[in-house]
mmCIF file with all atom_site columns, C-alpha atoms in Angstrom:
data_model
loop_
_atom_site.group_PDB
_atom_site.id
_atom_site.type_symbol
_atom_site.label_atom_id
_atom_site.label_alt_id
_atom_site.label_comp_id
_atom_site.label_asym_id
_atom_site.label_entity_id
_atom_site.label_seq_id
_atom_site.pdbx_PDB_ins_code
_atom_site.Cartn_x
_atom_site.Cartn_y
_atom_site.Cartn_z
_atom_site.occupancy
_atom_site.B_iso_or_equiv
_atom_site.pdbx_formal_charge
_atom_site.auth_seq_id
_atom_site.auth_comp_id
_atom_site.auth_asym_id
_atom_site.auth_atom_id
_atom_site.pdbx_PDB_model_num
ATOM 1   C CA . MET A 1 1   ? 2.740   -29.254 -20.927 1.00 86.00 ? 1   MET A CA 1
ATOM 2   C CA . ARG A 1 2   ? 2.961   -26.154 -18.786 1.00 81.00 ? 2   ARG A CA 1
ATOM 3   C CA . HIS A 1 3   ? 5.637   -27.296 -16.392 1.00 91.00 ? 3   HIS A CA 1
ATOM 4   C CA . ARG A 1 4   ? 7.246   -24.411 -14.498 1.00 88.00 ? 4   ARG A CA 1
ATOM 5   C CA . LYS A 1 5   ? 5.254   -21.809 -16.432 1.00 87.00 ? 5   LYS A CA 1
ATOM 6   C CA . ARG A 1 6   ? 3.570   -19.874 -13.700 1.00 87.00 ? 6   ARG A CA 1
ATOM 7   C CA . GLY A 1 7   ? 1.166   -17.011 -14.046 1.00 90.00 ? 7   GLY A CA 1
ATOM 8   C CA . ARG A 1 8   ? -1.658  -16.195 -16.397 1.00 92.00 ? 8   ARG A CA 1
ATOM 9   C CA . VAL A 1 9   ? -1.084  -14.856 -19.896 1.00 93.00 ? 9   VAL A CA 1
ATOM 10  C CA . LEU A 1 10  ? -4.359  -12.848 -19.834 1.00 93.00 ? 10  LEU A CA 1
ATOM 11  C CA . GLY A 1 11  ? -4.365  -12.715 -23.637 1.00 93.00 ? 11  GLY A CA 1
ATOM 12  C CA . ARG A 1 12  ? -1.536  -10.149 -23.758 1.00 95.00 ? 12  ARG A CA 1
ATOM 13  C CA . LYS A 1 13  ? 2.095   -9.947  -24.754 1.00 96.00 ? 13  LYS A CA 1
ATOM 14  C CA . SER A 1 14  ? 4.602   -9.764  -21.913 1.00 93.00 ? 14  SER A CA 1
ATOM 15  C CA . ASP A 1 15  ? 5.175   -5.991  -21.973 1.00 96.00 ? 15  ASP A CA 1
ATOM 16  C CA . HIS A 1 16  ? 1.436   -5.299  -22.232 1.00 97.00 ? 16  HIS A CA 1
ATOM 17  C CA . ARG A 1 17  ? 0.857   -7.670  -19.300 1.00 96.00 ? 17  ARG A CA 1
ATOM 18  C CA . GLN A 1 18  ? 3.564   -5.923  -17.269 1.00 96.00 ? 18  GLN A CA 1
ATOM 19  C CA . ALA A 1 19  ? 1.963   -2.542  -18.002 1.00 97.00 ? 19  ALA A CA 1
ATOM 20  C CA . LEU A 1 20  ? -1.406  -3.954  -16.901 1.00 97.00 ? 20  LEU A CA 1
ATOM 21  C CA . MET A 1 21  ? 0.066   -5.144  -13.580 1.00 97.00 ? 21  MET A CA 1
ATOM 22  C CA . ARG A 1 22  ? 1.731   -1.762  -13.062 1.00 97.00 ? 22  ARG A CA 1
ATOM 23  C CA . ASN A 1 23  ? -1.481  0.146   -13.792 1.00 97.00 ? 23  ASN A CA 1
ATOM 24  C CA . LEU A 1 24  ? -3.673  -2.018  -11.562 1.00 97.00 ? 24  LEU A CA 1
ATOM 25  C CA . SER A 1 25  ? -1.161  -1.801  -8.698  1.00 97.00 ? 25  SER A CA 1
ATOM 26  C CA . ARG A 1 26  ? -0.913  1.954   -9.098  1.00 96.00 ? 26  ARG A CA 1
ATOM 27  C CA . ALA A 1 27  ? -4.720  2.325   -9.248  1.00 95.00 ? 27  ALA A CA 1
ATOM 28  C CA . LEU A 1 28  ? -5.152  0.360   -6.019  1.00 96.00 ? 28  LEU A CA 1
ATOM 29  C CA . ILE A 1 29  ? -2.531  2.395   -4.152  1.00 96.00 ? 29  ILE A CA 1
ATOM 30  C CA . LEU A 1 30  ? -3.709  5.755   -5.519  1.00 94.00 ? 30  LEU A CA 1
ATOM 31  C CA . SER A 1 31  ? -7.317  4.990   -4.574  1.00 93.00 ? 31  SER A CA 1
ATOM 32  C CA . LEU A 1 32  ? -6.300  5.517   -0.934  1.00 93.00 ? 32  LEU A CA 1
ATOM 33  C CA . ASN A 1 33  ? -5.622  9.212   -1.375  1.00 90.00 ? 33  ASN A CA 1
ATOM 34  C CA . GLN A 1 34  ? -7.843  10.898  -3.946  1.00 84.00 ? 34  GLN A CA 1
ATOM 35  C CA . PRO A 1 35  ? -9.092  14.495  -3.774  1.00 81.00 ? 35  PRO A CA 1
ATOM 36  C CA . GLU A 1 36  ? -12.786 14.995  -3.016  1.00 83.00 ? 36  GLU A CA 1
ATOM 37  C CA . ASP A 1 37  ? -13.485 16.870  -6.265  1.00 84.00 ? 37  ASP A CA 1
ATOM 38  C CA . ASP A 1 38  ? -12.017 14.127  -8.497  1.00 81.00 ? 38  ASP A CA 1
ATOM 39  C CA . PRO A 1 39  ? -14.774 12.872  -10.849 1.00 82.00 ? 39  PRO A CA 1
ATOM 40  C CA . GLU A 1 40  ? -13.201 9.387   -10.972 1.00 77.00 ? 40  GLU A CA 1
ATOM 41  C CA . LYS A 1 41  ? -12.801 9.127   -7.203  1.00 79.00 ? 41  LYS A CA 1
ATOM 42  C CA . ALA A 1 42  ? -13.134 5.599   -5.841  1.00 77.00 ? 42  ALA A CA 1
ATOM 43  C CA . LYS A 1 43  ? -16.306 4.955   -3.859  1.00 82.00 ? 43  LYS A CA 1
ATOM 44  C CA . VAL A 1 44  ? -14.311 3.085   -1.218  1.00 85.00 ? 44  VAL A CA 1
ATOM 45  C CA . PRO A 1 45  ? -10.653 3.997   -0.689  1.00 89.00 ? 45  PRO A CA 1
ATOM 46  C CA . GLY A 1 46  ? -8.177  1.136   -1.066  1.00 92.00 ? 46  GLY A CA 1
ATOM 47  C CA . ARG A 1 47  ? -10.397 -0.910  -3.368  1.00 93.00 ? 47  ARG A CA 1
ATOM 48  C CA . ILE A 1 48  ? -10.603 -1.579  -7.111  1.00 94.00 ? 48  ILE A CA 1
ATOM 49  C CA . ILE A 1 49  ? -12.968 -3.752  -9.145  1.00 94.00 ? 49  ILE A CA 1
ATOM 50  C CA . THR A 1 50  ? -11.501 -5.886  -11.915 1.00 96.00 ? 50  THR A CA 1
ATOM 51  C CA . THR A 1 51  ? -11.857 -9.410  -13.294 1.00 97.00 ? 51  THR A CA 1
ATOM 52  C CA . LEU A 1 52  ? -10.985 -12.332 -11.055 1.00 97.00 ? 52  LEU A CA 1
ATOM 53  C CA . PRO A 1 53  ? -7.936  -13.568 -13.051 1.00 97.00 ? 53  PRO A CA 1
ATOM 54  C CA . LYS A 1 54  ? -6.474  -10.044 -13.161 1.00 97.00 ? 54  LYS A CA 1
ATOM 55  C CA . ALA A 1 55  ? -7.028  -9.606  -9.422  1.00 97.00 ? 55  ALA A CA 1
ATOM 56  C CA . LYS A 1 56  ? -5.293  -12.924 -8.715  1.00 97.00 ? 56  LYS A CA 1
ATOM 57  C CA . GLU A 1 57  ? -2.336  -11.900 -10.875 1.00 97.00 ? 57  GLU A CA 1
ATOM 58  C CA . VAL A 1 58  ? -1.867  -8.376  -9.496  1.00 97.00 ? 58  VAL A CA 1
ATOM 59  C CA . ARG A 1 59  ? -2.172  -9.359  -5.838  1.00 97.00 ? 59  ARG A CA 1
ATOM 60  C CA . PRO A 1 60  ? 1.437   -10.645 -5.456  1.00 96.00 ? 60  PRO A CA 1
ATOM 61  C CA . PHE A 1 61  ? 2.795   -7.458  -7.041  1.00 96.00 ? 61  PHE A CA 1
ATOM 62  C CA . VAL A 1 62  ? 0.925   -5.232  -4.590  1.00 97.00 ? 62  VAL A CA 1
ATOM 63  C CA . GLU A 1 63  ? 1.950   -7.366  -1.624  1.00 97.00 ? 63  GLU A CA 1
ATOM 64  C CA . LYS A 1 64  ? 5.616   -7.182  -2.660  1.00 97.00 ? 64  LYS A CA 1
ATOM 65  C CA . MET A 1 65  ? 5.382   -3.390  -2.858  1.00 97.00 ? 65  MET A CA 1
ATOM 66  C CA . VAL A 1 66  ? 3.913   -3.213  0.661   1.00 97.00 ? 66  VAL A CA 1
ATOM 67  C CA . THR A 1 67  ? 6.676   -5.514  1.904   1.00 97.00 ? 67  THR A CA 1
ATOM 68  C CA . LEU A 1 68  ? 9.269   -3.107  0.472   1.00 97.00 ? 68  LEU A CA 1
ATOM 69  C CA . ALA A 1 69  ? 7.592   -0.251  2.347   1.00 97.00 ? 69  ALA A CA 1
ATOM 70  C CA . ARG A 1 70  ? 7.607   -2.264  5.588   1.00 97.00 ? 70  ARG A CA 1
ATOM 71  C CA . LYS A 1 71  ? 11.315  -3.116  5.213   1.00 96.00 ? 71  LYS A CA 1
ATOM 72  C CA . SER A 1 72  ? 12.195  0.559   4.831   1.00 96.00 ? 72  SER A CA 1
ATOM 73  C CA . LEU A 1 73  ? 10.660  1.512   8.198   1.00 96.00 ? 73  LEU A CA 1
ATOM 74  C CA . ALA A 1 74  ? 13.635  0.298   10.249  1.00 94.00 ? 74  ALA A CA 1
ATOM 75  C CA . ALA A 1 75  ? 16.125  2.315   8.182   1.00 95.00 ? 75  ALA A CA 1
ATOM 76  C CA . SER A 1 76  ? 13.902  5.402   8.248   1.00 95.00 ? 76  SER A CA 1
ATOM 77  C CA . ASP A 1 77  ? 13.551  5.231   12.045  1.00 94.00 ? 77  ASP A CA 1
ATOM 78  C CA . ALA A 1 78  ? 17.309  4.835   12.506  1.00 92.00 ? 78  ALA A CA 1
ATOM 79  C CA . ALA A 1 79  ? 18.007  7.781   10.197  1.00 93.00 ? 79  ALA A CA 1
ATOM 80  C CA . GLU A 1 80  ? 15.396  9.968   11.906  1.00 93.00 ? 80  GLU A CA 1
ATOM 81  C CA . LYS A 1 81  ? 17.374  9.780   15.154  1.00 91.00 ? 81  LYS A CA 1
ATOM 82  C CA . LEU A 1 82  ? 20.489  11.062  13.378  1.00 90.00 ? 82  LEU A CA 1
ATOM 83  C CA . GLY A 1 83  ? 18.740  13.738  11.289  1.00 90.00 ? 83  GLY A CA 1
ATOM 84  C CA . THR A 1 84  ? 18.349  17.446  11.965  1.00 88.00 ? 84  THR A CA 1
ATOM 85  C CA . THR A 1 85  ? 15.285  19.652  12.304  1.00 90.00 ? 85  THR A CA 1
ATOM 86  C CA . ALA A 1 86  ? 17.031  22.670  10.775  1.00 91.00 ? 86  ALA A CA 1
ATOM 87  C CA . LYS A 1 87  ? 15.597  24.200  7.624   1.00 93.00 ? 87  LYS A CA 1
ATOM 88  C CA . ARG A 1 88  ? 17.406  23.184  4.445   1.00 91.00 ? 88  ARG A CA 1
ATOM 89  C CA . ASN A 1 89  ? 20.243  25.545  3.369   1.00 91.00 ? 89  ASN A CA 1
ATOM 90  C CA . SER A 1 90  ? 20.210  27.358  6.711   1.00 93.00 ? 90  SER A CA 1
ATOM 91  C CA . ASP A 1 91  ? 23.515  27.854  8.547   1.00 94.00 ? 91  ASP A CA 1
ATOM 92  C CA . GLU A 1 92  ? 22.659  25.164  11.081  1.00 93.00 ? 92  GLU A CA 1
ATOM 93  C CA . TRP A 1 93  ? 21.755  22.709  8.303   1.00 92.00 ? 93  TRP A CA 1
ATOM 94  C CA . LYS A 1 94  ? 25.010  23.453  6.417   1.00 93.00 ? 94  LYS A CA 1
ATOM 95  C CA . LYS A 1 95  ? 26.978  22.835  9.599   1.00 93.00 ? 95  LYS A CA 1
ATOM 96  C CA . TRP A 1 96  ? 25.182  19.516  10.135  1.00 91.00 ? 96  TRP A CA 1
ATOM 97  C CA . ARG A 1 97  ? 25.756  18.603  6.467   1.00 92.00 ? 97  ARG A CA 1
ATOM 98  C CA . LYS A 1 98  ? 29.525  18.894  6.906   1.00 93.00 ? 98  LYS A CA 1
ATOM 99  C CA . SER A 1 99  ? 29.580  17.021  10.237  1.00 92.00 ? 99  SER A CA 1
ATOM 100 C CA . PRO A 1 100 ? 30.307  13.297  10.688  1.00 93.00 ? 100 PRO A CA 1
ATOM 101 C CA . GLN A 1 101 ? 26.717  12.904  11.926  1.00 93.00 ? 101 GLN A CA 1
ATOM 102 C CA . TRP A 1 102 ? 25.533  13.493  8.352   1.00 92.00 ? 102 TRP A CA 1
ATOM 103 C CA . GLN A 1 103 ? 27.756  10.608  7.192   1.00 94.00 ? 103 GLN A CA 1
ATOM 104 C CA . GLU A 1 104 ? 26.057  8.324   9.710   1.00 94.00 ? 104 GLU A CA 1
ATOM 105 C CA . TRP A 1 105 ? 22.630  9.614   8.652   1.00 94.00 ? 105 TRP A CA 1
ATOM 106 C CA . ALA A 1 106 ? 23.433  8.943   4.978   1.00 95.00 ? 106 ALA A CA 1
ATOM 107 C CA . LYS A 1 107 ? 24.495  5.354   5.776   1.00 95.00 ? 107 LYS A CA 1
ATOM 108 C CA . ALA A 1 108 ? 21.371  4.799   7.864   1.00 95.00 ? 108 ALA A CA 1
ATOM 109 C CA . ILE A 1 109 ? 18.946  6.154   5.236   1.00 96.00 ? 109 ILE A CA 1
ATOM 110 C CA . ALA A 1 110 ? 20.587  4.368   2.266   1.00 97.00 ? 110 ALA A CA 1
ATOM 111 C CA . PRO A 1 111 ? 18.554  1.111   2.523   1.00 97.00 ? 111 PRO A CA 1
ATOM 112 C CA . ALA A 1 112 ? 15.277  3.073   2.655   1.00 97.00 ? 112 ALA A CA 1
ATOM 113 C CA . VAL A 1 113 ? 16.266  5.100   -0.416  1.00 97.00 ? 113 VAL A CA 1
ATOM 114 C CA . ALA A 1 114 ? 17.204  1.914   -2.288  1.00 97.00 ? 114 ALA A CA 1
ATOM 115 C CA . LEU A 1 115 ? 13.835  0.350   -1.463  1.00 98.00 ? 115 LEU A CA 1
ATOM 116 C CA . ARG A 1 116 ? 11.990  3.487   -2.627  1.00 97.00 ? 116 ARG A CA 1
ATOM 117 C CA . ARG A 1 117 ? 13.887  3.379   -5.915  1.00 98.00 ? 117 ARG A CA 1
ATOM 118 C CA . LYS A 1 118 ? 13.043  -0.300  -6.333  1.00 97.00 ? 118 LYS A CA 1
ATOM 119 C CA . ALA A 1 119 ? 9.346   0.435   -5.767  1.00 98.00 ? 119 ALA A CA 1
ATOM 120 C CA . PHE A 1 120 ? 9.490   3.357   -8.199  1.00 98.00 ? 120 PHE A CA 1
ATOM 121 C CA . SER A 1 121 ? 11.101  1.170   -10.867 1.00 97.00 ? 121 SER A CA 1
ATOM 122 C CA . PHE A 1 122 ? 7.975   -0.979  -10.814 1.00 96.00 ? 122 PHE A CA 1
ATOM 123 C CA . LEU A 1 123 ? 5.206   1.581   -10.160 1.00 97.00 ? 123 LEU A CA 1
ATOM 124 C CA . ARG A 1 124 ? 6.680   4.530   -12.143 1.00 96.00 ? 124 ARG A CA 1
ATOM 125 C CA . ASP A 1 125 ? 4.595   7.013   -10.139 1.00 96.00 ? 125 ASP A CA 1
ATOM 126 C CA . LYS A 1 126 ? 6.010   9.286   -7.429  1.00 97.00 ? 126 LYS A CA 1
ATOM 127 C CA . GLU A 1 127 ? 2.651   9.848   -5.735  1.00 96.00 ? 127 GLU A CA 1
ATOM 128 C CA . ALA A 1 128 ? 1.975   6.093   -5.527  1.00 97.00 ? 128 ALA A CA 1
ATOM 129 C CA . VAL A 1 129 ? 5.428   5.515   -4.002  1.00 97.00 ? 129 VAL A CA 1
ATOM 130 C CA . ARG A 1 130 ? 4.834   8.314   -1.491  1.00 97.00 ? 130 ARG A CA 1
ATOM 131 C CA . ILE A 1 131 ? 1.495   6.805   -0.400  1.00 97.00 ? 131 ILE A CA 1
ATOM 132 C CA . LEU A 1 132 ? 3.059   3.344   -0.277  1.00 97.00 ? 132 LEU A CA 1
ATOM 133 C CA . PHE A 1 133 ? 5.906   4.370   2.032   1.00 97.00 ? 133 PHE A CA 1
ATOM 134 C CA . ALA A 1 134 ? 4.097   7.033   4.090   1.00 96.00 ? 134 ALA A CA 1
ATOM 135 C CA . GLU A 1 135 ? 0.759   5.282   4.681   1.00 95.00 ? 135 GLU A CA 1
ATOM 136 C CA . LEU A 1 136 ? 0.820   1.589   3.793   1.00 96.00 ? 136 LEU A CA 1
ATOM 137 C CA . GLY A 1 137 ? 4.218   0.741   5.300   1.00 95.00 ? 137 GLY A CA 1
ATOM 138 C CA . PRO A 1 138 ? 3.342   2.016   8.806   1.00 96.00 ? 138 PRO A CA 1
ATOM 139 C CA . ARG A 1 139 ? -0.236  0.689   8.515   1.00 95.00 ? 139 ARG A CA 1
ATOM 140 C CA . PHE A 1 140 ? 0.933   -2.898  7.958   1.00 95.00 ? 140 PHE A CA 1
ATOM 141 C CA . ASP A 1 141 ? 4.038   -2.678  10.157  1.00 95.00 ? 141 ASP A CA 1
ATOM 142 C CA . LYS A 1 142 ? 2.922   -5.470  12.508  1.00 93.00 ? 142 LYS A CA 1
ATOM 143 C CA . ARG A 1 143 ? 1.399   -7.686  9.802   1.00 93.00 ? 143 ARG A CA 1
ATOM 144 C CA . ASP A 1 144 ? 3.477   -10.405 8.126   1.00 93.00 ? 144 ASP A CA 1
ATOM 145 C CA . GLY A 1 145 ? 1.865   -10.677 4.711   1.00 92.00 ? 145 GLY A CA 1
ATOM 146 C CA . GLY A 1 146 ? -1.735  -10.922 3.581   1.00 94.00 ? 146 GLY A CA 1
ATOM 147 C CA . TYR A 1 147 ? -2.192  -7.189  3.013   1.00 96.00 ? 147 TYR A CA 1
ATOM 148 C CA . THR A 1 148 ? -4.904  -7.598  0.370   1.00 96.00 ? 148 THR A CA 1
ATOM 149 C CA . ARG A 1 149 ? -7.999  -9.709  -0.144  1.00 96.00 ? 149 ARG A CA 1
ATOM 150 C CA . ILE A 1 150 ? -9.983  -10.747 -3.200  1.00 97.00 ? 150 ILE A CA 1
ATOM 151 C CA . VAL A 1 151 ? -13.769 -10.901 -2.954  1.00 96.00 ? 151 VAL A CA 1
ATOM 152 C CA . ARG A 1 152 ? -15.776 -12.278 -5.879  1.00 97.00 ? 152 ARG A CA 1
ATOM 153 C CA . LEU A 1 153 ? -18.768 -10.279 -7.011  1.00 96.00 ? 153 LEU A CA 1
ATOM 154 C CA . ALA A 1 154 ? -22.024 -12.060 -7.796  1.00 96.00 ? 154 ALA A CA 1
ATOM 155 C CA . LYS A 1 155 ? -22.869 -9.896  -10.800 1.00 95.00 ? 155 LYS A CA 1
ATOM 156 C CA . PRO A 1 156 ? -20.724 -10.726 -13.882 1.00 95.00 ? 156 PRO A CA 1
ATOM 157 C CA . ARG A 1 157 ? -19.358 -8.146  -16.286 1.00 93.00 ? 157 ARG A CA 1
ATOM 158 C CA . LEU A 1 158 ? -22.009 -7.039  -18.772 1.00 93.00 ? 158 LEU A CA 1
ATOM 159 C CA . GLY A 1 159 ? -19.990 -7.244  -21.985 1.00 92.00 ? 159 GLY A CA 1
ATOM 160 C CA . ASP A 1 160 ? -18.657 -10.793 -21.839 1.00 93.00 ? 160 ASP A CA 1
ATOM 161 C CA . GLY A 1 161 ? -19.980 -12.238 -18.591 1.00 95.00 ? 161 GLY A CA 1
ATOM 162 C CA . GLY A 1 162 ? -16.513 -12.329 -17.014 1.00 94.00 ? 162 GLY A CA 1
ATOM 163 C CA . THR A 1 163 ? -16.323 -12.952 -13.270 1.00 97.00 ? 163 THR A CA 1
ATOM 164 C CA . ARG A 1 164 ? -15.653 -9.682  -11.481 1.00 97.00 ? 164 ARG A CA 1
ATOM 165 C CA . ALA A 1 165 ? -13.829 -9.324  -8.171  1.00 97.00 ? 165 ALA A CA 1
ATOM 166 C CA . VAL A 1 166 ? -12.898 -6.660  -5.648  1.00 96.00 ? 166 VAL A CA 1
ATOM 167 C CA . LEU A 1 167 ? -9.229  -6.327  -4.767  1.00 96.00 ? 167 LEU A CA 1
ATOM 168 C CA . GLU A 1 168 ? -8.841  -4.369  -1.536  1.00 95.00 ? 168 GLU A CA 1
ATOM 169 C CA . PHE A 1 169 ? -6.442  -3.727  1.305   1.00 96.00 ? 169 PHE A CA 1
ATOM 170 C CA . VAL A 1 170 ? -7.325  -5.400  4.596   1.00 93.00 ? 170 VAL A CA 1
ATOM 171 C CA . GLY A 1 171 ? -7.889  -3.241  7.651   1.00 84.00 ? 171 GLY A CA 1
ATOM 172 C CA . ASN A 1 172 ? -10.442 -0.970  6.007   1.00 72.00 ? 172 ASN A CA 1
ATOM 173 C CA . GLU A 1 173 ? -13.635 0.426   7.555   1.00 65.00 ? 173 GLU A CA 1
ATOM 174 C CA . ARG A 1 174 ? -15.492 -2.873  7.237   1.00 66.00 ? 174 ARG A CA 1
ATOM 175 C CA . ASP A 1 175 ? -12.800 -4.676  9.236   1.00 69.00 ? 175 ASP A CA 1
ATOM 176 C CA . ARG A 1 176 ? -12.672 -1.978  11.896  1.00 66.00 ? 176 ARG A CA 1
ATOM 177 C CA . LYS A 1 177 ? -16.439 -2.138  12.462  1.00 65.00 ? 177 LYS A CA 1
ATOM 178 C CA . GLY A 1 178 ? -16.263 -5.872  13.099  1.00 58.00 ? 178 GLY A CA 1
ATOM 179 C CA . SER A 1 179 ? -13.303 -5.617  15.476  1.00 55.00 ? 179 SER A CA 1
ATOM 180 C CA . LYS A 1 180 ? -14.990 -3.257  17.960  1.00 54.00 ? 180 LYS A CA 1
ATOM 181 C CA . LYS A 1 181 ? -15.992 -4.871  21.206  1.00 54.00 ? 181 LYS A CA 1
ATOM 182 C CA . ARG A 1 182 ? -19.697 -5.039  21.762  1.00 48.00 ? 182 ARG A CA 1
ATOM 183 C CA . ALA A 1 183 ? -21.253 -3.102  24.593  1.00 46.00 ? 183 ALA A CA 1
ATOM 184 C CA . PRO A 1 184 ? -21.988 -5.291  27.607  1.00 47.00 ? 184 PRO A CA 1
ATOM 185 C CA . LEU A 1 185 ? -25.545 -6.458  27.897  1.00 42.00 ? 185 LEU A CA 1
ATOM 186 C CA . ALA A 1 186 ? -27.687 -4.854  30.578  1.00 45.00 ? 186 ALA A CA 1
ATOM 187 C CA . THR A 1 187 ? -27.731 -6.921  33.748  1.00 43.00 ? 187 THR A CA 1
ATOM 188 C CA . GLU A 1 188 ? -30.889 -7.821  35.595  1.00 45.00 ? 188 GLU A CA 1
ATOM 189 C CA . SER A 1 189 ? -29.976 -5.541  38.515  1.00 45.00 ? 189 SER A CA 1
ATOM 190 C CA . ALA A 1 190 ? -29.937 -2.410  36.327  1.00 44.00 ? 190 ALA A CA 1
ATOM 191 C CA . PRO A 1 191 ? -33.757 -2.243  35.786  1.00 46.00 ? 191 PRO A CA 1
ATOM 192 C CA . ALA A 1 192 ? -34.359 -2.834  39.489  1.00 46.00 ? 192 ALA A CA 1
ATOM 193 C CA . GLU A 1 193 ? -32.204 0.161   40.379  1.00 47.00 ? 193 GLU A CA 1
ATOM 194 C CA . ALA A 1 194 ? -34.013 2.309   37.832  1.00 47.00 ? 194 ALA A CA 1
ATOM 195 C CA . SER A 1 195 ? -37.453 1.392   39.210  1.00 45.00 ? 195 SER A CA 1
ATOM 196 C CA . ALA A 1 196 ? -36.363 2.127   42.805  1.00 48.00 ? 196 ALA A CA 1
ATOM 197 C CA . THR A 1 197 ? -35.682 5.789   41.981  1.00 43.00 ? 197 THR A CA 1
#
């Protein structure tokens, strides 16, 4: 019986499975921001292709990371109001650093820093954490969950015939094209006006 044993084993030991989840999560996040000259650049940003069971397993991990980024937005906004625009190590910055306003700023930013550290402890990649908190957090600010989707592919994997799937962030180009309002249809009076001229 498998009572209370959730998740798929995926034919791996626990630390290998954890590394797989970390790598797939990191690959999905890093696909959003790849340089143009990268030979392994994703065809569509914010999308990876993997097997269906792996996609179903990694989805909760990615969604939890995005939720961490969303939670940090409130603390970051509060700290931004208390921060300074002075250049680091300038006289003005040193004065601000010794002021009580810095103490308030440090208390306000602390939850955001803790959430970044929590995300880094799972992803283990500074660039992925930066993209997560700078791009994905604000992008999904108004959305309560459901940040990714899984789409099955019709063509199976060549080697073993495994079912392949696309794991992607919602709100990509395909979604934006469908959300545009259609242009109003031409009314019957428009051709009459054109023929009168």
